[in-house]
Short mmCIF file of C-alpha atoms and ligand atoms in Angstrom, two decimals:
data_model
loop_
_atom_site.label_atom_id
_atom_site.label_comp_id
_atom_site.label_asym_id
_atom_site.label_seq_id
_atom_site.Cartn_x
_atom_site.Cartn_y
_atom_site.Cartn_z
CA UNK A 91 -13.35 -20.73 30.77
CA UNK A 92 -10.98 -18.99 28.33
CA UNK A 93 -12.52 -18.70 24.90
CA UNK A 94 -10.81 -20.55 22.05
CA UNK A 95 -9.18 -18.51 19.30
CA UNK A 96 -10.21 -19.16 15.71
CA UNK A 97 -7.02 -21.14 15.21
CA UNK A 98 -7.55 -23.28 18.32
CA UNK A 99 -11.12 -24.00 17.28
CA UNK A 100 -10.02 -24.96 13.77
CA UNK A 101 -7.33 -27.23 15.18
CA UNK A 102 -9.79 -28.88 17.55
CA UNK A 103 -12.24 -29.35 14.70
CA UNK A 104 -9.60 -30.80 12.39
CA UNK A 105 -8.94 -33.53 14.96
CA UNK A 106 -12.63 -34.29 15.56
CA UNK A 107 -14.74 -36.99 13.86
CA UNK A 108 -17.07 -34.53 12.11
CA UNK A 109 -17.37 -35.63 8.49
CA UNK A 110 -17.46 -32.77 5.91
CA UNK A 111 -20.44 -33.07 3.55
CA UNK A 112 -19.71 -29.50 2.48
CA UNK A 113 -17.15 -27.37 0.66
CA UNK A 114 -14.19 -27.15 0.10
CA UNK A 115 -13.77 -30.04 -2.31
CA UNK A 116 -10.54 -31.34 -0.79
CA UNK A 117 -12.67 -32.49 2.17
CA UNK A 118 -9.91 -31.48 4.57
CA UNK A 119 -7.67 -34.33 3.39
CA UNK A 120 -6.74 -34.54 -0.34
CA UNK A 121 -3.70 -32.29 -0.02
CA UNK A 122 -1.44 -33.57 -2.83
CA UNK A 123 2.07 -32.26 -2.33
CA UNK A 124 0.99 -29.54 0.11
CA UNK A 125 1.10 -30.10 3.88
CA UNK A 126 -1.95 -31.96 5.23
CA UNK A 127 -2.29 -29.44 8.09
CA UNK A 128 -3.15 -26.63 5.69
CA UNK A 129 -6.11 -28.57 4.38
CA UNK A 130 -7.22 -30.00 7.67
CA UNK A 131 -8.18 -26.51 8.86
CA UNK A 132 -9.53 -25.12 5.60
CA UNK A 133 -13.29 -25.04 6.13
CA UNK A 134 -16.29 -23.01 5.08
CA UNK A 135 -19.11 -21.39 7.14
CA UNK A 136 -20.14 -24.51 9.03
CA UNK A 137 -21.97 -24.61 12.37
CA UNK A 138 -20.15 -22.92 15.18
CA UNK A 139 -17.72 -21.01 12.94
CA UNK A 140 -19.69 -17.81 12.34
CA UNK A 141 -19.83 -15.88 9.05
CA UNK A 142 -17.52 -13.00 8.10
CA UNK A 143 -20.31 -11.24 6.22
CA UNK A 144 -22.73 -11.42 9.15
CA UNK A 145 -20.61 -12.05 12.22
CA UNK A 146 -22.34 -12.93 15.48
CA UNK A 147 -19.93 -15.30 17.20
CA UNK A 148 -16.24 -16.13 17.08
CA UNK A 149 -15.45 -13.80 14.13
CA UNK A 150 -17.37 -10.93 15.68
CA UNK A 151 -15.38 -11.32 18.90
CA UNK A 152 -12.09 -11.51 16.98
CA UNK A 153 -12.98 -8.30 15.15
CA UNK A 154 -13.89 -6.58 18.43
CA UNK A 155 -10.51 -7.55 19.89
CA UNK A 156 -8.81 -6.06 16.80
CA UNK A 157 -10.80 -2.82 17.22
CA UNK A 158 -9.70 -2.57 20.87
CA UNK A 159 -6.08 -3.17 19.94
CA UNK A 160 -6.03 -0.36 17.37
CA UNK A 161 -8.38 1.99 19.21
CA UNK A 162 -11.00 1.82 16.43
CA UNK A 163 -14.77 2.08 16.83
CA UNK A 164 -15.27 -0.98 14.64
CA UNK A 165 -12.92 -3.28 12.72
CA UNK A 166 -13.52 -5.66 9.82
CA UNK A 167 -11.30 -8.60 8.93
CA UNK A 168 -10.32 -8.64 5.25
CA UNK A 169 -9.21 -11.67 3.26
CA UNK A 170 -8.70 -9.81 -0.04
CA UNK A 171 -5.83 -7.65 1.18
CA UNK A 172 -5.93 -3.91 1.70
CA UNK A 173 -7.12 -3.84 -1.90
CA UNK A 174 -10.59 -5.01 -0.83
CA UNK A 175 -10.58 -2.56 2.09
CA UNK A 176 -9.68 0.38 -0.12
CA UNK A 177 -12.34 -0.50 -2.71
CA UNK A 178 -14.94 -0.76 0.07
CA UNK A 179 -13.81 2.37 1.93
CA UNK A 180 -13.85 4.60 -1.14
CA UNK A 181 -17.16 3.18 -2.35
CA UNK A 182 -18.79 3.74 1.03
CA UNK A 183 -17.40 7.23 1.55
CA UNK A 184 -18.05 8.68 -1.92
CA UNK A 185 -21.38 8.39 -3.79
CA UNK A 186 -21.39 7.16 -7.36
CA UNK A 187 -20.07 9.92 -9.64
CA UNK A 188 -18.92 11.85 -6.54
CA UNK A 189 -15.65 13.61 -5.80
CA UNK A 190 -12.52 12.15 -4.26
CA UNK A 191 -9.51 14.28 -3.35
CA UNK A 192 -6.67 11.76 -3.34
CA UNK A 193 -2.95 11.34 -3.04
CA UNK A 194 -1.57 11.19 -6.59
CA UNK A 195 0.79 8.50 -5.36
CA UNK A 196 -2.04 6.23 -4.30
CA UNK A 197 -1.92 2.49 -4.78
CA UNK A 198 -3.71 1.40 -7.93
CA UNK A 199 -6.65 0.00 -5.92
CA UNK A 200 -7.70 3.60 -5.17
CA UNK A 201 -7.77 4.32 -8.91
CA UNK A 202 -9.71 1.12 -9.45
CA UNK A 203 -12.30 2.30 -6.93
CA UNK A 204 -12.52 5.61 -8.81
CA UNK A 205 -13.04 3.66 -12.04
CA UNK A 206 -15.73 1.36 -10.69
CA UNK A 207 -17.65 4.25 -9.05
CA UNK A 208 -17.10 6.67 -11.94
CA UNK A 209 -15.59 9.26 -9.60
CA UNK A 210 -14.36 12.74 -10.35
CA UNK A 211 -10.88 12.75 -8.85
CA UNK A 212 -8.47 15.53 -8.04
CA UNK A 213 -4.98 15.10 -6.73
CA UNK A 214 -2.82 15.92 -3.75
CA UNK A 215 0.84 16.12 -4.79
CA UNK A 216 3.60 15.74 -2.24
CA UNK A 217 7.02 17.34 -2.02
CA UNK A 218 10.20 15.61 -3.06
CA UNK A 219 12.70 14.47 -0.52
CA UNK A 220 16.07 16.03 -1.24
CA UNK A 221 18.77 13.81 -2.72
CA UNK A 222 16.93 10.65 -3.58
CA UNK A 223 14.03 11.44 -5.89
CA UNK A 224 11.47 10.15 -3.47
CA UNK A 225 8.17 11.70 -2.50
CA UNK A 226 7.21 12.69 1.01
CA UNK A 227 3.82 11.76 2.36
CA UNK A 228 1.16 14.37 1.60
CA UNK A 229 1.54 17.40 3.89
CA UNK A 230 -1.32 19.04 5.83
CA UNK A 231 -0.71 22.33 3.98
CA UNK A 232 -1.32 20.57 0.67
CA UNK A 233 -4.67 19.23 1.87
CA UNK A 234 -5.62 22.60 3.32
CA UNK A 235 -4.72 24.44 0.10
CA UNK A 236 -6.71 21.96 -2.00
CA UNK A 237 -9.86 22.39 0.06
CA UNK A 238 -9.74 25.97 1.30
CA UNK A 239 -11.39 28.75 -0.66
CA UNK A 240 -8.94 31.03 -2.46
CA UNK A 241 -8.13 34.38 -0.85
CA UNK A 242 -10.68 37.06 -1.95
CA UNK A 243 -7.87 38.82 -3.87
CA UNK A 244 -7.55 35.68 -6.00
CA UNK A 245 -11.28 35.48 -6.50
CA UNK A 246 -12.79 38.96 -6.60
CA UNK A 247 -16.31 37.65 -7.07
CA UNK A 248 -16.19 36.31 -3.55
CA UNK A 249 -15.31 32.80 -2.72
CA UNK A 250 -17.44 30.45 -0.70
CA UNK A 251 -16.22 27.16 0.69
CA UNK A 252 -14.99 25.01 -2.13
CA UNK A 253 -14.91 27.89 -4.58
CA UNK A 254 -11.95 26.21 -6.28
CA UNK A 255 -14.45 23.52 -7.12
CA UNK A 256 -17.10 21.90 -4.96
CA UNK A 257 -15.88 20.24 -1.77
CA UNK A 258 -14.80 16.64 -2.20
CA UNK A 259 -16.93 13.89 -0.68
CA UNK A 260 -13.83 12.34 0.91
CA UNK A 261 -10.08 12.80 1.16
CA UNK A 262 -7.67 9.88 0.82
CA UNK A 263 -3.99 9.89 1.78
CA UNK A 264 -1.31 7.20 2.04
CA UNK A 265 0.71 6.93 5.24
CA UNK A 266 3.21 5.43 5.63
CA UNK A 267 4.16 5.54 1.97
CA UNK A 268 5.71 2.47 0.39
CA UNK A 269 9.13 3.84 1.39
CA UNK A 270 7.98 4.60 4.95
CA UNK A 271 7.34 8.38 4.84
CA UNK A 272 4.71 9.34 7.43
CA UNK A 273 2.02 12.02 7.13
CA UNK A 274 0.74 14.30 9.89
CA UNK A 275 -2.56 12.43 9.91
CA UNK A 276 -3.82 14.14 13.07
CA UNK A 277 -3.61 17.62 11.59
CA UNK A 278 -5.08 16.50 8.28
CA UNK A 279 -7.98 14.74 10.06
CA UNK A 280 -8.72 17.82 12.17
CA UNK A 281 -8.79 20.01 9.09
CA UNK A 282 -10.99 17.82 6.90
CA UNK A 283 -13.39 17.23 9.80
CA UNK A 284 -13.84 20.98 10.17
CA UNK A 285 -15.14 20.83 6.60
CA UNK A 286 -17.38 17.86 7.47
CA UNK A 287 -15.46 15.55 5.14
CA UNK A 288 -14.27 12.03 6.03
CA UNK A 289 -10.60 11.09 5.85
CA UNK A 290 -9.52 7.70 4.51
CA UNK A 291 -5.96 6.64 5.30
CA UNK A 292 -4.36 3.90 3.27
CA UNK A 293 -2.15 2.67 6.09
CA UNK A 294 -1.46 -0.64 4.36
CA UNK A 295 2.19 -0.39 5.41
CA UNK A 296 1.48 0.66 8.98
CA UNK A 297 -0.32 -2.21 10.76
CA UNK A 298 2.42 -2.07 13.43
CA UNK A 299 2.05 1.66 14.17
CA UNK A 300 1.20 2.67 17.72
CA UNK A 301 2.37 -0.64 19.18
CA UNK A 302 5.63 0.46 20.75
CA UNK A 303 7.06 3.50 22.43
CA UNK A 304 8.69 5.74 19.89
CA UNK A 305 6.51 4.48 17.00
CA UNK A 306 4.18 6.99 15.38
CA UNK A 307 0.53 6.61 16.41
CA UNK A 308 -1.77 4.72 14.04
CA UNK A 309 -4.37 6.65 12.04
CA UNK A 310 -7.31 5.49 14.19
CA UNK A 311 -5.62 7.16 17.14
CA UNK A 312 -4.95 10.18 14.91
CA UNK A 313 -8.65 10.61 14.11
CA UNK A 314 -9.10 9.19 10.59
CA UNK A 315 -12.56 7.88 9.68
CA UNK A 316 -11.50 4.87 7.64
CA UNK A 317 -8.12 3.17 8.03
CA UNK A 318 -6.85 0.22 6.05
CA UNK A 319 -4.05 -2.05 7.28
CA UNK A 320 -2.36 -4.91 5.44
CA UNK A 321 -1.68 -7.20 8.38
CA UNK A 322 0.44 -9.32 6.04
CA UNK A 323 2.85 -6.52 5.20
CA UNK A 324 4.34 -5.58 8.56
CA UNK A 325 2.93 -8.11 11.05
CA UNK A 326 3.35 -11.89 11.10
CA UNK A 327 0.25 -12.86 9.09
CA UNK A 328 -0.40 -14.64 5.82
CA UNK A 329 -0.59 -12.91 2.45
CA UNK A 330 -4.00 -11.32 1.68
CA UNK A 331 -4.81 -10.63 5.34
CA UNK A 332 -5.84 -7.07 6.15
CA UNK A 333 -8.10 -4.93 8.34
CA UNK A 334 -10.52 -2.10 7.75
CA UNK A 335 -11.23 0.18 10.72
CA UNK A 336 -14.04 2.69 10.89
CA UNK A 337 -14.41 5.57 13.34
CA UNK A 338 -16.92 8.33 14.01
CA UNK A 339 -20.24 8.91 12.30
CA UNK A 340 -19.30 10.35 8.91
CA UNK A 341 -19.36 6.91 7.30
CA UNK A 342 -22.55 4.97 6.71
CA UNK A 343 -21.65 1.61 8.27
CA UNK A 344 -24.40 -0.31 6.48
CA UNK A 345 -23.12 0.91 3.15
CA UNK A 346 -19.61 -0.07 4.15
CA UNK A 347 -20.77 -3.59 5.04
CA UNK A 348 -22.58 -3.80 1.72
CA UNK A 349 -19.41 -3.01 -0.21
CA UNK A 350 -17.35 -5.45 1.86
CA UNK A 351 -19.84 -8.14 0.79
CA UNK A 352 -19.56 -7.02 -2.84
CA UNK A 353 -15.77 -6.84 -3.07
CA UNK A 354 -14.90 -9.85 -0.93
CA UNK A 355 -15.40 -13.54 -1.59
CA UNK A 356 -18.55 -15.13 -0.24
CA UNK A 357 -16.23 -17.95 0.89
CA UNK A 358 -13.60 -16.14 2.96
CA UNK A 359 -10.71 -18.35 4.03
CA UNK A 360 -10.78 -19.40 7.70
CA UNK A 361 -7.07 -20.10 7.54
CA UNK A 362 -6.48 -16.44 6.61
CA UNK A 363 -8.87 -15.17 9.27
CA UNK A 364 -7.15 -17.34 11.89
CA UNK A 365 -3.85 -15.93 10.71
CA UNK A 366 -5.06 -12.36 11.38
CA UNK A 367 -6.17 -13.24 14.90
CA UNK A 368 -2.95 -15.14 15.51
CA UNK A 369 -0.79 -12.16 14.43
CA UNK A 370 -2.74 -9.72 16.58
CA UNK A 371 -2.65 -12.10 19.56
CA UNK A 372 1.12 -12.23 19.31
CA UNK A 373 1.23 -8.42 19.41
CA UNK A 374 -1.26 -8.23 22.28
CA UNK A 375 0.54 -10.77 24.41
CA UNK A 376 4.13 -10.03 23.63
CA UNK A 377 4.50 -6.62 22.05
CA UNK A 378 7.18 -5.25 24.34
CA UNK A 379 9.46 -8.21 23.76
CA UNK A 380 8.82 -8.50 20.01
CA UNK A 381 9.05 -4.80 19.16
CA UNK A 382 11.76 -4.16 21.75
CA UNK A 383 14.00 -6.80 20.17
CA UNK A 384 13.17 -5.53 16.71
CA UNK A 385 13.95 -1.88 17.57
CA UNK A 386 17.20 -2.92 19.17
CA UNK A 387 18.36 -4.95 16.12
CA UNK A 388 17.30 -2.11 13.84
CA UNK A 389 19.24 0.49 15.80
CA UNK A 390 22.32 -1.72 15.85
CA UNK A 391 22.14 -2.27 12.09
CA UNK A 392 21.72 1.45 11.39
CA UNK A 393 24.63 2.30 13.64
CA UNK A 394 26.91 -0.12 11.82
CA UNK A 395 25.72 1.09 8.43
CA UNK A 396 26.49 4.69 9.36
CA UNK A 397 30.14 3.88 8.61
CA UNK A 398 29.29 3.46 4.89
CA UNK A 399 31.06 6.02 2.73
CA UNK A 400 28.97 5.78 -0.42
CA UNK A 401 25.67 4.10 0.35
CA UNK A 402 23.24 6.32 2.24
CA UNK A 403 20.21 5.46 4.34
CA UNK A 404 17.06 7.28 5.35
CA UNK A 405 17.24 7.62 9.14
CA UNK A 406 14.35 6.52 11.32
CA UNK A 407 12.45 9.56 12.60
CA UNK A 408 9.42 8.95 14.79
CA UNK A 409 6.79 10.96 12.91
CA UNK A 410 8.50 11.22 9.52
CA UNK A 411 10.22 7.97 8.58
CA UNK A 412 8.88 4.62 9.70
CA UNK A 413 11.05 1.98 11.31
CA UNK A 414 11.55 -1.18 9.27
CA UNK A 415 11.87 0.37 5.81
CA UNK A 416 15.55 0.27 4.92
CA UNK A 417 15.91 2.72 2.04
CA UNK A 418 19.40 2.29 0.57
CA UNK A 419 20.22 5.32 -1.56
CA UNK A 420 22.74 4.81 -4.37
CA UNK A 421 23.00 8.36 -5.72
CA UNK A 422 26.54 8.81 -4.48
CA UNK A 423 27.74 5.55 -6.03
CA UNK A 424 28.44 4.15 -9.47
CA UNK A 425 25.55 1.71 -9.06
CA UNK A 426 21.94 2.11 -10.03
CA UNK A 427 19.18 0.81 -7.77
CA UNK A 428 18.52 -2.23 -10.00
CA UNK A 429 22.25 -3.04 -10.01
CA UNK A 430 22.48 -2.98 -6.22
CA UNK A 431 19.28 -5.04 -6.06
CA UNK A 432 20.87 -7.67 -8.34
CA UNK A 433 24.07 -7.78 -6.28
CA UNK A 434 22.11 -8.29 -3.06
CA UNK A 435 19.98 -10.96 -4.69
CA UNK A 436 22.53 -12.87 -6.76
CA UNK A 437 25.71 -12.54 -4.72
CA UNK A 438 24.27 -12.47 -1.21
CA UNK A 439 20.94 -14.26 -1.68
CA UNK A 440 19.14 -11.35 -0.01
CA UNK A 441 15.81 -10.59 -1.68
CA UNK A 442 14.94 -6.87 -1.39
CA UNK A 443 11.38 -5.58 -1.68
CA UNK A 444 12.00 -3.31 -4.67
CA UNK A 445 14.45 -1.19 -6.63
CA UNK A 446 14.08 2.30 -7.98
CA UNK A 447 16.88 3.82 -10.02
CA UNK A 448 18.01 5.84 -7.00
CA UNK A 449 17.38 3.44 -4.16
CA UNK A 450 16.67 -0.09 -3.05
CA UNK A 451 14.05 -0.85 -0.43
CA UNK A 452 14.39 -3.72 2.04
CA UNK A 453 11.64 -4.37 4.59
CA UNK A 454 12.24 -5.48 8.17
CA UNK A 455 9.56 -6.58 10.65
CA UNK A 456 9.32 -8.35 14.00
CA UNK A 457 9.50 -11.54 11.92
CA UNK A 458 13.17 -10.93 11.10
CA UNK A 459 15.91 -12.88 12.80
CA UNK A 460 19.15 -11.49 14.19
CA UNK A 461 20.83 -13.43 11.39
CA UNK A 462 18.74 -11.55 8.81
CA UNK A 463 19.82 -8.18 10.23
CA UNK A 464 23.44 -9.29 10.30
CA UNK A 465 23.47 -10.67 6.77
CA UNK A 466 22.07 -7.42 5.38
CA UNK A 467 24.51 -5.32 7.43
CA UNK A 468 27.52 -7.38 6.36
CA UNK A 469 26.49 -7.36 2.69
CA UNK A 470 25.99 -3.59 2.59
CA UNK A 471 29.28 -2.88 4.39
CA UNK A 472 31.11 -5.15 1.93
CA UNK A 473 29.42 -3.62 -1.11
CA UNK A 474 30.18 -0.13 0.18
CA UNK A 475 33.87 -0.97 0.59
CA UNK A 476 33.96 -2.41 -2.92
CA UNK A 477 32.84 0.98 -4.29
CA UNK A 478 36.16 2.65 -3.45
CA UNK A 479 37.50 4.31 -6.59
CA UNK A 480 34.33 3.69 -8.54
CA UNK A 481 33.21 6.65 -10.66
CA UNK A 482 29.94 8.31 -9.83
CA UNK A 483 26.99 7.30 -11.96
CA UNK A 484 26.46 9.77 -14.82
CA UNK A 485 23.54 12.10 -14.91
CA UNK A 486 21.85 10.15 -17.72
CA UNK A 487 19.47 8.55 -15.29
CA UNK A 488 18.37 11.82 -13.69
CA UNK A 489 14.97 11.54 -15.24
CA UNK A 490 14.29 7.88 -14.56
CA UNK A 491 15.72 8.44 -11.11
CA UNK A 492 12.45 10.07 -10.33
CA UNK A 493 10.64 6.76 -10.02
CA UNK A 494 9.38 7.80 -6.64
CA UNK A 495 8.30 11.12 -8.04
CA UNK A 496 5.28 12.14 -10.02
CA UNK A 497 5.20 14.00 -13.30
CA UNK A 498 2.03 16.04 -13.49
CA UNK A 499 -0.17 15.41 -16.51
CA UNK A 500 -3.31 17.15 -17.68
CA UNK A 501 -6.49 15.14 -17.47
CA UNK A 502 -8.81 14.94 -20.48
CA UNK A 503 -11.58 12.82 -19.00
CA UNK A 504 -12.55 10.52 -16.15
CA UNK A 505 -10.75 7.20 -15.76
CA UNK A 506 -13.96 5.30 -16.50
CA UNK A 507 -14.49 7.14 -19.81
CA UNK A 508 -10.92 6.48 -21.01
CA UNK A 509 -10.54 2.92 -19.75
CA UNK A 510 -13.83 1.86 -21.32
CA UNK A 511 -13.17 3.83 -24.52
CA UNK A 512 -12.11 2.46 -27.88
CA UNK A 513 -8.39 1.93 -27.37
CA UNK A 514 -5.62 2.01 -29.92
CA UNK A 515 -2.08 0.68 -29.44
CA UNK A 516 0.44 3.22 -30.74
CA UNK A 517 4.25 3.27 -30.96
CA UNK A 518 5.48 5.29 -27.99
CA UNK A 519 7.06 7.99 -30.17
CA UNK A 520 3.58 8.91 -31.49
CA UNK A 521 2.03 9.15 -28.03
CA UNK A 522 2.80 12.73 -26.85
CA UNK A 523 -0.49 14.64 -26.95
CA UNK A 524 -2.58 11.44 -26.98
CA UNK A 525 -4.89 10.37 -24.18
CA UNK A 526 -3.72 7.40 -22.12
CA UNK A 527 -5.98 4.37 -22.54
CA UNK A 528 -4.45 2.31 -19.74
CA UNK A 529 -2.53 2.55 -16.48
CA UNK A 530 1.24 2.48 -16.62
CA UNK A 531 2.65 1.32 -13.29
CA UNK A 532 6.03 0.55 -11.90
CA UNK A 533 5.51 -2.70 -10.02
CA UNK A 534 6.30 -2.68 -7.22
CA UNK A 535 5.02 -0.31 -5.82
CA UNK A 536 1.92 -0.30 -8.06
CA UNK A 537 1.56 3.48 -8.10
CA UNK A 538 0.48 4.64 -11.58
CA UNK A 539 2.81 6.77 -13.67
CA UNK A 540 -0.08 7.47 -15.98
CA UNK A 541 -3.79 7.01 -15.45
CA UNK A 542 -6.36 6.42 -18.22
CA UNK A 543 -7.65 9.82 -19.33
CA UNK A 544 -4.35 11.68 -18.78
CA UNK A 545 -2.55 13.26 -21.72
CA UNK A 546 0.95 11.93 -22.44
CA UNK A 547 3.68 14.56 -22.60
CA UNK A 548 7.15 14.31 -24.19
CA UNK A 549 8.57 14.35 -20.68
CA UNK A 550 6.42 11.44 -19.53
CA UNK A 551 7.27 9.42 -22.63
CA UNK A 552 10.98 9.89 -21.97
CA UNK A 553 10.44 8.98 -18.35
CA UNK A 554 8.65 5.72 -19.26
CA UNK A 555 11.42 4.83 -21.72
CA UNK A 556 14.11 5.60 -19.13
CA UNK A 557 12.39 3.47 -16.50
CA UNK A 558 12.09 0.60 -18.96
CA UNK A 559 15.68 0.88 -20.12
CA UNK A 560 17.05 1.03 -16.61
CA UNK A 561 15.54 -2.38 -15.90
CA UNK A 562 12.55 -1.38 -13.76
CA UNK A 563 9.40 -3.46 -14.04
CA UNK A 564 7.00 -1.28 -16.02
CA UNK A 565 3.45 -2.60 -16.39
CA UNK A 566 1.04 -1.40 -19.07
CA UNK A 567 3.54 -1.02 -21.92
CA UNK A 568 3.75 -3.43 -24.83
CA UNK A 569 7.28 -4.14 -26.18
CA UNK A 570 7.00 -5.20 -29.86
CA UNK A 571 9.60 -5.40 -32.65
CA UNK A 572 12.23 -3.29 -30.86
CA UNK A 573 9.74 -0.60 -29.98
CA UNK A 574 7.47 0.14 -27.06
CA UNK A 575 3.75 0.59 -27.62
CA UNK A 576 1.21 2.32 -25.39
CA UNK A 577 -2.58 2.18 -25.22
CA UNK A 578 -4.25 5.41 -26.28
CA UNK A 579 -7.85 6.38 -26.59
CA UNK A 580 -9.83 8.94 -28.54
CA UNK A 581 -12.68 10.63 -26.73
CA UNK A 582 -15.52 12.15 -28.69
CA UNK A 583 -16.32 15.66 -27.44
CA UNK A 584 -13.19 15.50 -25.30
CA UNK A 585 -13.32 17.65 -22.17
CA UNK A 586 -9.90 19.22 -21.81
CA UNK A 587 -8.85 20.55 -18.47
CA UNK A 588 -5.99 20.15 -16.10
CA UNK A 589 -5.86 18.98 -12.55
C1 LIG B 371 0.24 1.76 -0.24
C2 LIG B 371 -0.46 0.46 -0.56
N1 LIG B 371 -1.78 0.39 -0.40
C3 LIG B 371 -2.47 -0.73 -0.68
C4 LIG B 371 -1.83 -1.86 -1.14
C5 LIG B 371 -2.63 -3.08 -1.42
O1 LIG B 371 -2.40 -4.01 -0.39
P1 LIG B 371 -2.74 -5.55 -0.50
O2 LIG B 371 -1.62 -6.17 -1.24
O3 LIG B 371 -2.81 -6.00 0.94
O4 LIG B 371 -4.03 -5.70 -1.20
C6 LIG B 371 -0.43 -1.82 -1.34
C7 LIG B 371 0.26 -3.00 -1.85
O5 LIG B 371 1.43 -3.06 -2.06
C8 LIG B 371 0.27 -0.63 -1.04
O6 LIG B 371 1.59 -0.54 -1.22
#
């Protein structure tokens, strides 16, 4: 007999006469204005429904199916988004106070892991993509240079492995990036493994990778030790659903399980877990049709948009630029990213994912309809035509245009020291030279511009002001009486030193 999926079992249970003398408090019925069906299936760890934190039955089998689909040794369902997977992965891979070599353009959850575990972090910086102030994914050469010993001529005393500093306990990269840039994960994995170090890939935006011909392989297939996928971002699953995959023997699995228990709720939602299984079942059963249709609509849209004279688009390239991320570059127009975003939203009722000063990002997945593709195509063609005769945007936004870029700052102390320090709110003009006491993020994408413990420079201050003035959503600044304020911190016995 075919085994029931989590969803089918929940549905069957919701129609049974079992009476719930257990949580949740709505007792599967008091739904208020929300649909009854949502509540009817919202249960806790009752008999026959297994336990995410010690799976032995239906959840264990669902996780095994997910591992097979992605080619992972072992897979864990997550109900706290990739955020919970990243916190757990970093905590399991790096001992307390240990060293993490990480992408400077990491999602803030990586920084939060570094904070909680009091890590010593050093950064991997990526190159800029020409013409649109956007960063590439981290390149293999960058990882190799950060880990390899310097040439003897640079270090006459003789360099051993890690002579630039001790070897990190783990390396973390992001691929695809928020804008869809892909890293050469295979080469990076091979290199870090030669050093005996595990590779963590934040593949939150790549849960669909490897599922269709022409797509880049996913990072499990490419040899990474820990891979995190937000199922909710690029597959048809509910918000907060994600997966953590583990491969090889560099990661202590018991420790990983421990951190998953620590960072995730002890009452994980069955509706969310069923939604993960449901999304992956759709892929398993129907991937050629779903991704085939999607690729076809995408190609058609890109072909039509190639007639634009002013708006530019990042082309899909199998191992460099992911399919589904429509990056609309406005550098050759009189519009800024936020202005184009507003036009799409207010005039066409199309809600993009985010705006930078130089580009707007719209996300497409197998969940999109033909109508969705057509509406976006038509809107962009119309907007492009309306730009005839419009003067190019001035160069005043050059600096803020670098929202996808990273300005390098010196680090005075660990994140944990600065974030827990005695903080002082100062007017932004007084901040150059001071130590940052908080994160400053553009949201989305949630990648920090400054990290607690970094030293503000004049350039960074101008950059923050430009971002704010050009209408981007800047978190971590306090606007007060016509002035911006930033959190600063003073560290006794401050340890200066750059990264
Ligand atoms: C690169 C990256 N990693 C991790 C996350 C966190 O994912 P989640 O929202 O599933 O917790 C995000 C969220 O936007 C992200 O962009």
